[in-house]
Short mmCIF file of C-alpha atoms in Angstrom, two decimals:
data_model
loop_
_atom_site.label_atom_id
_atom_site.label_comp_id
_atom_site.label_asym_id
_atom_site.label_seq_id
_atom_site.Cartn_x
_atom_site.Cartn_y
_atom_site.Cartn_z
CA UNK A 1 -42.14 87.28 -241.00
CA UNK A 2 -45.23 85.35 -242.53
CA UNK A 3 -47.34 84.24 -239.61
CA UNK A 4 -49.84 81.83 -239.98
CA UNK A 5 -52.26 79.47 -237.96
CA UNK A 6 -52.75 76.06 -237.96
CA UNK A 7 -54.93 73.38 -236.14
CA UNK A 8 -52.55 70.83 -234.81
CA UNK A 9 -52.78 67.46 -232.85
CA UNK A 10 -50.56 65.89 -229.96
CA UNK A 11 -51.01 62.23 -228.92
CA UNK A 12 -50.02 61.08 -225.79
CA UNK A 13 -48.43 57.41 -226.19
CA UNK A 14 -48.24 56.66 -222.57
CA UNK A 15 -52.13 56.82 -222.05
CA UNK A 16 -53.24 54.49 -225.36
CA UNK A 17 -54.80 51.42 -224.32
CA UNK A 18 -55.16 50.41 -227.94
CA UNK A 19 -58.97 49.94 -227.71
CA UNK A 20 -59.73 51.13 -231.34
CA UNK A 21 -62.67 53.52 -230.37
CA UNK A 22 -61.28 56.26 -232.17
CA UNK A 23 -60.82 54.20 -235.40
CA UNK A 24 -64.40 52.56 -235.24
CA UNK A 25 -65.59 56.37 -234.41
CA UNK A 26 -64.16 57.92 -238.08
CA UNK A 27 -65.14 54.44 -239.69
CA UNK A 28 -69.25 54.69 -239.19
CA UNK A 29 -68.99 58.67 -239.69
CA UNK A 30 -66.74 58.51 -242.86
CA UNK A 31 -65.93 55.52 -244.83
CA UNK A 32 -68.78 53.36 -243.88
CA UNK A 33 -69.74 53.23 -248.21
CA UNK A 34 -68.98 51.39 -250.86
CA UNK A 35 -65.19 51.93 -252.21
CA UNK A 36 -63.84 52.88 -248.70
CA UNK A 37 -64.16 49.55 -246.80
CA UNK A 38 -60.32 49.18 -246.27
CA UNK A 39 -59.79 52.75 -245.28
CA UNK A 40 -59.19 53.96 -242.27
CA UNK A 41 -58.43 57.33 -241.90
CA UNK A 42 -57.64 56.79 -238.40
CA UNK A 43 -55.79 53.49 -237.40
CA UNK A 44 -53.81 51.96 -234.32
CA UNK A 45 -51.02 50.03 -235.10
CA UNK A 46 -48.73 48.11 -232.55
CA UNK A 47 -45.55 48.85 -232.41
CA UNK A 48 -42.75 46.90 -233.06
CA UNK A 49 -44.93 45.83 -236.33
CA UNK A 50 -45.29 46.45 -239.91
CA UNK A 51 -48.06 48.94 -239.48
CA UNK A 52 -51.03 49.60 -241.94
CA UNK A 53 -50.25 49.54 -244.72
CA UNK A 54 -47.21 47.01 -244.55
CA UNK A 55 -44.20 48.42 -244.11
CA UNK A 56 -45.71 51.96 -245.01
CA UNK A 57 -42.76 53.48 -243.26
CA UNK A 58 -40.21 51.65 -246.41
CA UNK A 59 -39.73 55.14 -248.37
CA UNK A 60 -37.27 52.58 -250.63
CA UNK A 61 -40.71 50.67 -251.57
CA UNK A 62 -43.23 53.54 -251.80
CA UNK A 63 -41.04 56.81 -252.47
CA UNK A 64 -42.94 58.65 -250.09
CA UNK A 65 -41.88 62.21 -249.02
CA UNK A 66 -39.11 64.61 -249.73
CA UNK A 67 -35.41 64.31 -250.42
CA UNK A 68 -32.71 66.79 -250.21
CA UNK A 69 -31.35 67.97 -253.30
CA UNK A 70 -28.69 70.59 -252.93
CA UNK A 71 -30.12 73.16 -250.94
CA UNK A 72 -33.59 72.04 -251.72
CA UNK A 73 -35.80 69.27 -251.57
CA UNK A 74 -37.29 67.29 -254.31
CA UNK A 75 -40.32 64.63 -254.22
CA UNK A 76 -39.45 61.14 -253.94
CA UNK A 77 -42.20 60.25 -256.17
CA UNK A 78 -40.93 62.89 -259.15
CA UNK A 79 -37.61 61.51 -259.60
CA UNK A 80 -37.39 63.09 -262.84
CA UNK A 81 -39.68 64.36 -265.92
CA UNK A 82 -39.89 61.39 -268.11
CA UNK A 83 -40.65 58.80 -265.43
CA UNK A 84 -43.18 60.96 -263.95
CA UNK A 85 -44.65 61.42 -267.63
CA UNK A 86 -44.65 57.99 -267.95
CA UNK A 87 -46.65 57.06 -264.62
CA UNK A 88 -48.96 59.61 -264.84
CA UNK A 89 -51.76 56.66 -265.94
CA UNK A 90 -49.66 53.89 -263.92
CA UNK A 91 -48.36 54.45 -260.39
CA UNK A 92 -45.64 51.62 -259.69
CA UNK A 93 -45.29 52.69 -256.03
CA UNK A 94 -48.94 52.34 -254.60
CA UNK A 95 -49.53 50.09 -252.11
CA UNK A 96 -51.67 47.18 -253.15
CA UNK A 97 -54.95 45.60 -251.36
CA UNK A 98 -52.69 43.07 -250.25
CA UNK A 99 -50.38 45.86 -248.12
CA UNK A 100 -53.78 47.25 -246.90
CA UNK A 101 -56.10 43.97 -246.32
CA UNK A 102 -59.00 42.94 -248.31
CA UNK A 103 -62.18 43.95 -246.08
CA UNK A 104 -65.00 41.17 -245.48
CA UNK A 105 -68.01 40.31 -243.82
CA UNK A 106 -70.01 37.74 -242.84
CA UNK A 107 -72.86 35.69 -244.40
CA UNK A 108 -75.01 35.92 -241.19
CA UNK A 109 -78.25 34.84 -242.99
CA UNK A 110 -76.27 31.50 -242.87
CA UNK A 111 -76.27 31.87 -239.11
CA UNK A 112 -79.52 33.40 -238.64
CA UNK A 113 -81.87 31.33 -241.14
CA UNK A 114 -80.41 28.18 -240.80
CA UNK A 115 -82.81 25.21 -240.71
CA UNK A 116 -82.66 23.30 -236.88
CA UNK A 117 -80.02 20.52 -237.48
CA UNK A 118 -77.60 18.44 -235.54
CA UNK A 119 -74.42 20.68 -236.64
CA UNK A 120 -73.65 24.22 -235.24
CA UNK A 121 -74.37 26.92 -238.19
CA UNK A 122 -71.49 29.33 -239.48
CA UNK A 123 -71.09 32.50 -240.70
CA UNK A 124 -68.68 32.12 -243.59
CA UNK A 125 -66.41 35.30 -244.06
CA UNK A 126 -67.05 37.11 -247.61
CA UNK A 127 -65.10 39.76 -249.46
CA UNK A 128 -66.64 43.24 -249.42
CA UNK A 129 -65.08 43.72 -252.78
CA UNK A 130 -66.23 41.11 -254.43
CA UNK A 131 -68.44 38.99 -252.53
CA UNK A 132 -66.79 35.64 -252.69
CA UNK A 133 -65.81 33.51 -249.77
CA UNK A 134 -62.39 34.33 -248.62
CA UNK A 135 -59.69 32.69 -246.31
CA UNK A 136 -58.81 36.15 -243.61
CA UNK A 137 -55.13 36.50 -243.87
CA UNK A 138 -54.82 40.25 -242.80
CA UNK A 139 -56.59 43.60 -241.23
CA UNK A 140 -56.52 46.76 -240.45
CA UNK A 141 -54.14 46.03 -237.22
CA UNK A 142 -53.45 42.18 -237.68
CA UNK A 143 -50.58 42.24 -235.84
CA UNK A 144 -52.66 43.81 -232.85
CA UNK A 145 -50.75 42.70 -229.33
CA UNK A 146 -48.21 40.32 -231.00
CA UNK A 147 -45.12 42.38 -231.06
CA UNK A 148 -42.20 40.34 -230.36
CA UNK A 149 -43.44 38.05 -233.31
CA UNK A 150 -41.31 36.78 -236.39
CA UNK A 151 -44.17 37.80 -238.61
CA UNK A 152 -44.61 41.72 -237.72
CA UNK A 153 -41.78 42.72 -235.58
CA UNK A 154 -38.94 40.97 -237.32
CA UNK A 155 -40.13 42.91 -240.25
CA UNK A 156 -40.22 46.42 -238.60
CA UNK A 157 -37.99 48.62 -240.28
CA UNK A 158 -36.73 50.65 -237.56
CA UNK A 159 -35.18 47.91 -235.81
CA UNK A 160 -31.74 46.74 -236.97
CA UNK A 161 -30.76 42.85 -237.25
CA UNK A 162 -29.50 42.03 -233.95
CA UNK A 163 -32.39 43.88 -232.19
CA UNK A 164 -34.98 41.82 -234.58
CA UNK A 165 -33.13 38.89 -232.90
CA UNK A 166 -33.17 40.23 -229.47
CA UNK A 167 -36.88 40.71 -229.52
CA UNK A 168 -37.50 37.81 -229.21
CA UNK A 169 -35.85 36.88 -226.01
CA UNK A 170 -39.22 36.23 -223.79
CA UNK A 171 -37.88 39.11 -221.13
CA UNK A 172 -37.70 41.74 -223.95
CA UNK A 173 -41.42 41.04 -225.12
CA UNK A 174 -42.95 44.68 -225.22
CA UNK A 175 -45.63 46.65 -227.30
CA UNK A 176 -46.99 49.72 -227.49
CA UNK A 177 -49.56 51.48 -229.58
CA UNK A 178 -49.44 54.20 -232.09
CA UNK A 179 -52.31 56.13 -233.24
CA UNK A 180 -52.05 57.64 -236.32
CA UNK A 181 -54.16 59.87 -238.94
CA UNK A 182 -53.28 62.61 -241.47
CA UNK A 183 -50.82 64.93 -240.11
CA UNK A 184 -52.10 67.75 -242.04
CA UNK A 185 -48.42 68.75 -242.58
CA UNK A 186 -46.95 71.82 -243.46
CA UNK A 187 -44.91 71.04 -246.40
CA UNK A 188 -47.44 68.01 -247.57
CA UNK A 189 -45.80 66.32 -250.15
CA UNK A 190 -49.47 64.62 -251.07
CA UNK A 191 -50.55 68.61 -251.86
CA UNK A 192 -47.11 68.92 -253.72
CA UNK A 193 -47.21 65.61 -256.17
CA UNK A 194 -51.02 65.94 -257.30
CA UNK A 195 -50.96 67.05 -260.68
CA UNK A 196 -54.71 68.08 -260.79
CA UNK A 197 -54.44 70.27 -257.94
CA UNK A 198 -56.93 68.89 -255.98
CA UNK A 199 -55.18 68.58 -252.86
CA UNK A 200 -55.07 72.17 -250.94
CA UNK A 201 -53.77 73.49 -247.50
CA UNK A 202 -56.91 75.62 -245.93
CA UNK A 203 -55.59 79.22 -245.49
CA UNK A 204 -57.97 79.84 -242.33
CA UNK A 205 -56.72 76.59 -240.58
CA UNK A 206 -54.00 74.85 -242.20
CA UNK A 207 -56.43 71.84 -242.77
CA UNK A 208 -55.25 69.66 -245.53
CA UNK A 209 -58.12 68.82 -247.99
CA UNK A 210 -58.70 67.25 -251.39
CA UNK A 211 -61.65 68.39 -254.04
CA UNK A 212 -63.48 65.81 -255.18
CA UNK A 213 -64.46 67.77 -258.41
CA UNK A 214 -61.11 68.52 -259.22
CA UNK A 215 -59.52 64.74 -258.45
CA UNK A 216 -59.01 62.48 -261.86
CA UNK A 217 -57.75 59.58 -259.97
CA UNK A 218 -53.90 59.61 -260.94
CA UNK A 219 -52.82 58.66 -257.05
CA UNK A 220 -50.09 60.29 -256.92
CA UNK A 221 -51.28 61.93 -253.81
CA UNK A 222 -51.30 58.00 -252.45
CA UNK A 223 -47.31 57.75 -253.52
CA UNK A 224 -46.35 61.65 -252.32
CA UNK A 225 -47.70 60.60 -248.88
CA UNK A 226 -45.02 58.95 -246.98
CA UNK A 227 -47.76 58.16 -244.10
CA UNK A 228 -49.85 56.39 -246.43
CA UNK A 229 -53.02 58.83 -245.29
CA UNK A 230 -54.43 59.44 -248.76
CA UNK A 231 -56.26 56.58 -249.80
CA UNK A 232 -58.21 55.69 -253.47
CA UNK A 233 -61.70 55.14 -253.71
CA UNK A 234 -62.42 52.35 -256.22
CA UNK A 235 -66.37 53.05 -256.95
CA UNK A 236 -65.64 56.87 -257.76
CA UNK A 237 -62.00 57.01 -258.85
CA UNK A 238 -61.09 59.50 -256.63
CA UNK A 239 -59.09 60.18 -253.93
CA UNK A 240 -60.13 60.52 -250.14
CA UNK A 241 -58.75 61.34 -247.04
CA UNK A 242 -58.93 62.76 -243.18
CA UNK A 243 -60.44 65.68 -243.32
CA UNK A 244 -59.79 66.50 -239.68
CA UNK A 245 -63.63 66.16 -238.79
CA UNK A 246 -63.54 70.02 -240.12
CA UNK A 247 -67.43 70.34 -239.97
CA UNK A 248 -67.17 69.22 -236.61
CA UNK A 249 -64.40 71.94 -235.76
CA UNK A 250 -66.52 74.48 -237.48
CA UNK A 251 -69.40 74.06 -235.05
CA UNK A 252 -67.10 73.76 -232.14
CA UNK A 253 -67.23 70.03 -231.45
CA UNK A 254 -63.50 68.05 -231.54
CA UNK A 255 -62.82 65.62 -234.46
CA UNK A 256 -65.00 62.14 -233.78
CA UNK A 257 -61.42 60.30 -233.03
CA UNK A 258 -60.39 62.81 -230.59
CA UNK A 259 -64.18 63.52 -228.98
CA UNK A 260 -64.11 59.14 -228.58
CA UNK A 261 -60.98 58.71 -227.13
CA UNK A 262 -61.27 56.52 -224.22
CA UNK A 263 -57.78 57.01 -222.89
CA UNK A 264 -57.79 60.66 -223.36
CA UNK A 265 -54.48 60.62 -225.19
CA UNK A 266 -55.31 63.16 -227.62
CA UNK A 267 -55.16 67.27 -227.62
CA UNK A 268 -55.97 69.60 -230.19
CA UNK A 269 -54.80 73.33 -230.34
CA UNK A 270 -53.55 76.16 -232.34
CA UNK A 271 -50.08 77.17 -233.21
CA UNK A 272 -48.68 80.02 -235.06
CA UNK A 273 -45.74 79.70 -236.99
CA UNK A 274 -43.51 81.37 -239.52
CA UNK A 275 -44.43 79.83 -243.04
CA UNK A 276 -41.05 81.94 -244.70
CA UNK A 277 -39.30 79.32 -242.93
CA UNK A 278 -40.73 76.08 -244.21
CA UNK A 279 -38.31 75.41 -247.26
CA UNK A 280 -35.27 76.03 -245.30
CA UNK A 281 -36.62 73.74 -242.28
CA UNK A 282 -37.52 70.80 -244.92
CA UNK A 283 -34.22 70.92 -246.48
CA UNK A 284 -32.41 70.96 -243.33
CA UNK A 285 -29.65 68.18 -242.36
CA UNK A 286 -31.62 65.29 -240.55
CA UNK A 287 -30.60 65.82 -237.07
CA UNK A 288 -31.69 69.75 -237.01
CA UNK A 289 -35.15 68.83 -238.64
CA UNK A 290 -37.02 68.50 -234.79
CA UNK A 291 -35.23 71.49 -233.44
CA UNK A 292 -35.96 73.79 -236.31
CA UNK A 293 -39.60 73.15 -236.63
CA UNK A 294 -39.72 73.93 -233.08
CA UNK A 295 -38.28 77.08 -234.42
CA UNK A 296 -40.93 77.71 -236.73
CA UNK A 297 -43.91 77.56 -234.11
CA UNK A 298 -43.97 81.50 -232.81
CA UNK A 299 -45.02 82.32 -228.71
CA UNK A 300 -48.59 83.58 -229.29
CA UNK A 301 -47.83 86.33 -226.08
CA UNK A 302 -44.89 87.74 -228.16
CA UNK A 303 -46.21 91.25 -229.13
CA UNK A 304 -44.21 91.19 -232.61
CA UNK A 305 -46.21 87.64 -233.48
CA UNK A 306 -49.50 88.94 -232.41
CA UNK A 307 -48.58 92.32 -235.09
CA UNK A 308 -47.46 89.90 -237.68
CA UNK A 309 -50.40 87.61 -237.23
CA UNK A 310 -52.90 90.78 -237.65
CA UNK A 311 -50.94 91.81 -240.48
CA UNK A 312 -51.44 88.18 -242.50
CA UNK A 313 -55.12 88.71 -241.67
CA UNK A 314 -55.09 86.14 -239.00
CA UNK A 315 -58.11 86.87 -236.75
CA UNK A 316 -57.41 87.47 -233.03
CA UNK A 317 -59.64 85.38 -231.66
CA UNK A 318 -57.35 82.49 -233.33
CA UNK A 319 -54.39 84.17 -231.59
CA UNK A 320 -56.07 83.49 -228.42
CA UNK A 321 -56.90 79.98 -229.23
CA UNK A 322 -53.09 79.47 -229.85
CA UNK A 323 -52.39 81.71 -226.35
CA UNK A 324 -54.30 78.49 -224.57
CA UNK A 325 -53.43 75.55 -226.66
CA UNK A 326 -52.39 72.50 -225.21
CA UNK A 327 -50.45 71.38 -228.35
CA UNK A 328 -48.30 74.40 -228.13
CA UNK A 329 -47.08 73.88 -224.30
CA UNK A 330 -46.04 70.14 -225.20
CA UNK A 331 -44.42 70.85 -228.42
CA UNK A 332 -42.89 74.55 -227.78
CA UNK A 333 -43.03 75.25 -224.10
CA UNK A 334 -42.26 72.00 -222.36
CA UNK A 335 -40.56 70.09 -225.50
CA UNK A 336 -42.07 67.29 -224.64
CA UNK A 337 -43.81 65.77 -228.09
CA UNK A 338 -42.43 64.83 -231.21
CA UNK A 339 -43.18 64.57 -234.92
CA UNK A 340 -43.39 61.00 -236.08
CA UNK A 341 -40.70 60.17 -238.75
CA UNK A 342 -39.58 63.91 -239.43
CA UNK A 343 -36.76 62.65 -241.97
CA UNK A 344 -39.86 62.35 -244.51
CA UNK A 345 -39.43 66.46 -244.37
CA UNK A 346 -43.63 67.17 -244.95
CA UNK A 347 -42.87 69.43 -241.48
CA UNK A 348 -46.04 67.29 -239.59
CA UNK A 349 -48.50 68.90 -237.23
CA UNK A 350 -49.40 65.64 -235.29
CA UNK A 351 -46.92 65.21 -232.51
CA UNK A 352 -46.40 62.32 -230.24
CA UNK A 353 -45.00 62.00 -226.66
CA UNK A 354 -43.12 58.59 -226.79
CA UNK A 355 -43.99 56.15 -223.99
CA UNK A 356 -41.59 55.34 -221.35
CA UNK A 357 -41.09 51.50 -221.72
CA UNK A 358 -40.71 48.65 -219.20
CA UNK A 359 -37.07 47.88 -218.34
CA UNK A 360 -35.10 44.99 -219.16
CA UNK A 361 -34.10 43.12 -215.80
CA UNK A 362 -34.07 39.74 -213.67
CA UNK A 363 -35.25 38.25 -211.05
CA UNK A 364 -32.77 37.50 -208.17
CA UNK A 365 -34.33 36.09 -204.80
CA UNK A 366 -37.63 37.05 -205.76
CA UNK A 367 -36.64 40.35 -206.51
CA UNK A 368 -37.15 41.97 -209.97
CA UNK A 369 -33.44 43.69 -210.26
CA UNK A 370 -33.01 45.94 -213.27
CA UNK A 371 -29.53 46.97 -212.26
CA UNK A 372 -29.83 51.19 -212.40
CA UNK A 373 -27.32 53.47 -211.23
CA UNK A 374 -30.28 55.90 -210.78
CA UNK A 375 -33.40 56.62 -212.27
CA UNK A 376 -31.82 57.97 -215.71
CA UNK A 377 -29.79 54.92 -216.36
CA UNK A 378 -33.22 52.81 -216.54
CA UNK A 379 -33.94 53.96 -219.74
CA UNK A 380 -31.10 52.70 -221.13
CA UNK A 381 -32.36 49.55 -220.30
CA UNK A 382 -35.61 50.00 -221.84
CA UNK A 383 -36.93 46.70 -223.71
CA UNK A 384 -36.97 48.67 -226.80
CA UNK A 385 -33.44 50.08 -227.89
CA UNK A 386 -33.26 54.35 -227.65
CA UNK A 387 -32.18 53.95 -231.20
CA UNK A 388 -35.95 52.42 -231.96
CA UNK A 389 -37.56 55.14 -230.75
CA UNK A 390 -35.33 57.85 -232.10
CA UNK A 391 -35.76 56.49 -235.32
CA UNK A 392 -39.44 56.62 -235.12
CA UNK A 393 -39.49 60.49 -233.89
CA UNK A 394 -35.99 62.41 -234.24
CA UNK A 395 -34.66 60.63 -237.25
CA UNK A 396 -32.07 58.89 -235.32
CA UNK A 397 -31.23 61.84 -232.93
CA UNK A 398 -31.12 59.74 -229.83
CA UNK A 399 -30.58 62.89 -227.66
CA UNK A 400 -33.21 64.18 -228.33
CA UNK A 401 -35.53 61.31 -227.67
CA UNK A 402 -33.78 60.61 -224.62
CA UNK A 403 -34.06 64.20 -223.30
CA UNK A 404 -38.24 64.18 -223.91
CA UNK A 405 -37.86 60.40 -222.06
CA UNK A 406 -35.75 62.01 -218.99
CA UNK A 407 -38.24 64.94 -218.84
CA UNK A 408 -41.14 62.37 -218.19
CA UNK A 409 -39.54 60.12 -216.22
CA UNK A 410 -38.60 63.28 -213.91
CA UNK A 411 -42.35 64.32 -213.53
CA UNK A 412 -43.20 60.65 -212.63
CA UNK A 413 -40.32 60.67 -209.93
CA UNK A 414 -41.85 64.07 -208.47
CA UNK A 415 -45.15 62.95 -207.95
CA UNK A 416 -43.91 59.77 -206.31
CA UNK A 417 -41.98 61.73 -203.95
CA UNK A 418 -45.11 63.91 -203.70
CA UNK A 419 -47.59 60.84 -202.85
CA UNK A 420 -45.17 58.09 -201.58
CA UNK A 421 -42.43 60.01 -199.82
CA UNK A 422 -39.62 57.26 -200.68
CA UNK A 423 -37.57 59.14 -203.05
CA UNK A 424 -34.34 60.98 -202.00
CA UNK A 425 -34.39 64.58 -202.47
CA UNK A 426 -30.86 65.25 -203.54
CA UNK A 427 -31.56 62.50 -206.43
CA UNK A 428 -34.94 64.65 -207.54
CA UNK A 429 -32.67 67.76 -207.42
CA UNK A 430 -30.17 66.48 -209.76
CA UNK A 431 -32.84 65.29 -212.07
CA UNK A 432 -34.64 68.91 -211.83
CA UNK A 433 -31.18 70.56 -212.66
CA UNK A 434 -30.72 67.77 -215.52
CA UNK A 435 -33.70 68.54 -217.41
CA UNK A 436 -34.55 72.11 -216.63
CA UNK A 437 -37.90 71.73 -215.22
CA UNK A 438 -38.95 72.81 -211.65
CA UNK A 439 -41.80 71.76 -209.14
CA UNK A 440 -43.76 74.04 -210.67
CA UNK A 441 -43.54 72.99 -214.64
CA UNK A 442 -43.89 69.61 -212.96
CA UNK A 443 -47.39 70.20 -211.62
CA UNK A 444 -48.42 71.92 -214.71
CA UNK A 445 -47.39 68.80 -216.77
CA UNK A 446 -48.93 66.18 -214.70
CA UNK A 447 -52.27 68.56 -214.74
CA UNK A 448 -52.41 68.81 -218.21
CA UNK A 449 -51.69 65.12 -218.63
CA UNK A 450 -53.53 63.26 -216.16
CA UNK A 451 -56.56 65.83 -214.84
CA UNK A 452 -57.03 67.89 -217.98
CA UNK A 453 -60.76 68.61 -218.86
CA UNK A 454 -62.41 68.66 -222.04
CA UNK A 455 -61.82 72.22 -222.34
CA UNK A 456 -58.21 71.79 -221.31
CA UNK A 457 -57.46 68.88 -223.97
CA UNK A 458 -59.56 70.48 -227.14
CA UNK A 459 -58.87 73.92 -227.49
CA UNK A 460 -61.19 74.44 -230.72
CA UNK A 461 -60.91 78.07 -232.37
CA UNK A 462 -63.86 80.00 -233.18
CA UNK A 463 -65.01 79.65 -236.85
CA UNK A 464 -65.29 83.12 -238.83
CA UNK A 465 -67.95 82.69 -241.64
CA UNK A 466 -67.73 85.71 -242.62
CA UNK A 467 -63.71 85.59 -242.75
CA UNK A 468 -63.80 82.38 -244.66
CA UNK A 469 -66.68 83.74 -246.91
CA UNK A 470 -64.87 87.03 -248.36
CA UNK A 471 -61.71 84.61 -249.04
CA UNK A 472 -60.70 84.77 -252.65
CA UNK A 473 -57.90 83.04 -254.40
CA UNK A 474 -55.67 85.77 -253.73
CA UNK A 475 -56.48 85.49 -250.24
CA UNK A 476 -56.36 81.72 -249.99
CA UNK A 477 -53.31 79.74 -248.72
CA UNK A 478 -51.93 77.17 -251.47
CA UNK A 479 -48.85 75.68 -252.48
CA UNK A 480 -47.03 76.67 -255.43
CA UNK A 481 -45.39 73.96 -257.84
CA UNK A 482 -43.86 74.22 -261.49
CA UNK A 483 -45.17 71.35 -263.00
CA UNK A 484 -44.17 70.25 -266.51
CA UNK A 485 -45.27 66.99 -267.85
CA UNK A 486 -45.21 65.74 -264.10
CA UNK A 487 -42.01 67.52 -263.36
CA UNK A 488 -42.35 68.62 -259.92
CA UNK A 489 -39.67 71.12 -258.53
CA UNK A 490 -39.87 72.20 -254.95
CA UNK A 491 -42.91 73.70 -253.29
CA UNK A 492 -43.74 76.37 -250.80
CA UNK A 493 -46.61 77.71 -249.30
CA UNK A 494 -46.96 81.14 -250.84
CA UNK A 495 -50.43 83.77 -251.25
CA UNK A 496 -52.41 83.19 -254.39
CA UNK A 497 -53.57 80.31 -256.30
#
């Protein structure tokens, strides 16, 4: 058992109000400069929808992530050595500026300095890249609040053709927000695909970073990342990505997008995991990926895990942070949070609690009727089909996502019974039996979801500068890859450079 520590994250989608405060906070700190105008390290998408960049989930187009090959896995972007070598100076699977959007500003001088006249002055939009006048046709979340439209929802790859057509019925119109940042994966395809070795995973906390001095701008990382969270700076000729605000974490502060979140949907904490299981987990059948990733996360209270962590060089203060981690509770203890698109096999360390969507019903005599025999049957009448949520969070396994939603519904029902007193106790007892929850667990989940303090949501590990300063290349954790003229084989986390 090779125990490592990882700073992990959890987003509660039922609480996201789509205000984009997180995106603006990140933009103002990290990407408010020339060459980064189109970059949103944190972005908020409307689902159903095509996302940013457009249809980033379609790996037939972008060739991101890993694919099974025998008993192991192989990068999709590196199909064979000859193709990889031929593409080293030209990446055919990159998103274009049209897949993102052409960033713009306005000619405010035309508005503020206009001479007095009979006509109302206007500020024309101009491209931040070319400086020329443009017609605005897209943005980082151009489909904001427009899910169900024939432009965006109709092109969502997670919906079947029949579901796309049904979505346009007025009673089915629905949407939710999906905030996204770099997942700082355990098996990052961006790291494995970089020919220059510029991308690496920090040994002390697992944050994935990009060395600007080593980057050669080959952009394999952009194609390799299935979440499209690595970007190319056209001004510097280097790639850039979310760094999880590690300077803030090292000074005891939450990342900017976490700290600024109005809906308080974001949680951050340390989890301990067994690095020996990375390859086996990433190579597993799709329907086992979620459960196996959970199994990789270890109990920080287990004496054997603590001893193994000490043997691996994990400071005990990091273990203590893992013991208090809200992410560990949501992911491992309560099994409420799920990874986004686990079928990409990168083992993302950003988890989501799926939203409880409105149900589909009809009006009868002034009453909205959903024809539900009990509360759980309402999940089958959600305006978005269960398959949609499964395609997002469980690689198509509907039972796994259904169990999460049943637990969330049980907590909601328990609190309603406690506050309003109009719930059938027998029905509530049946819900407890089916989900494995108890009144005590429901109360614990409710308090960490609805009434958490700043310290409850963000358990930031203390920085050991003396430990980091003494790290050598032999101590650091890096990803090993056999490279021959761009031919990449399976990568796994190992000690040594």
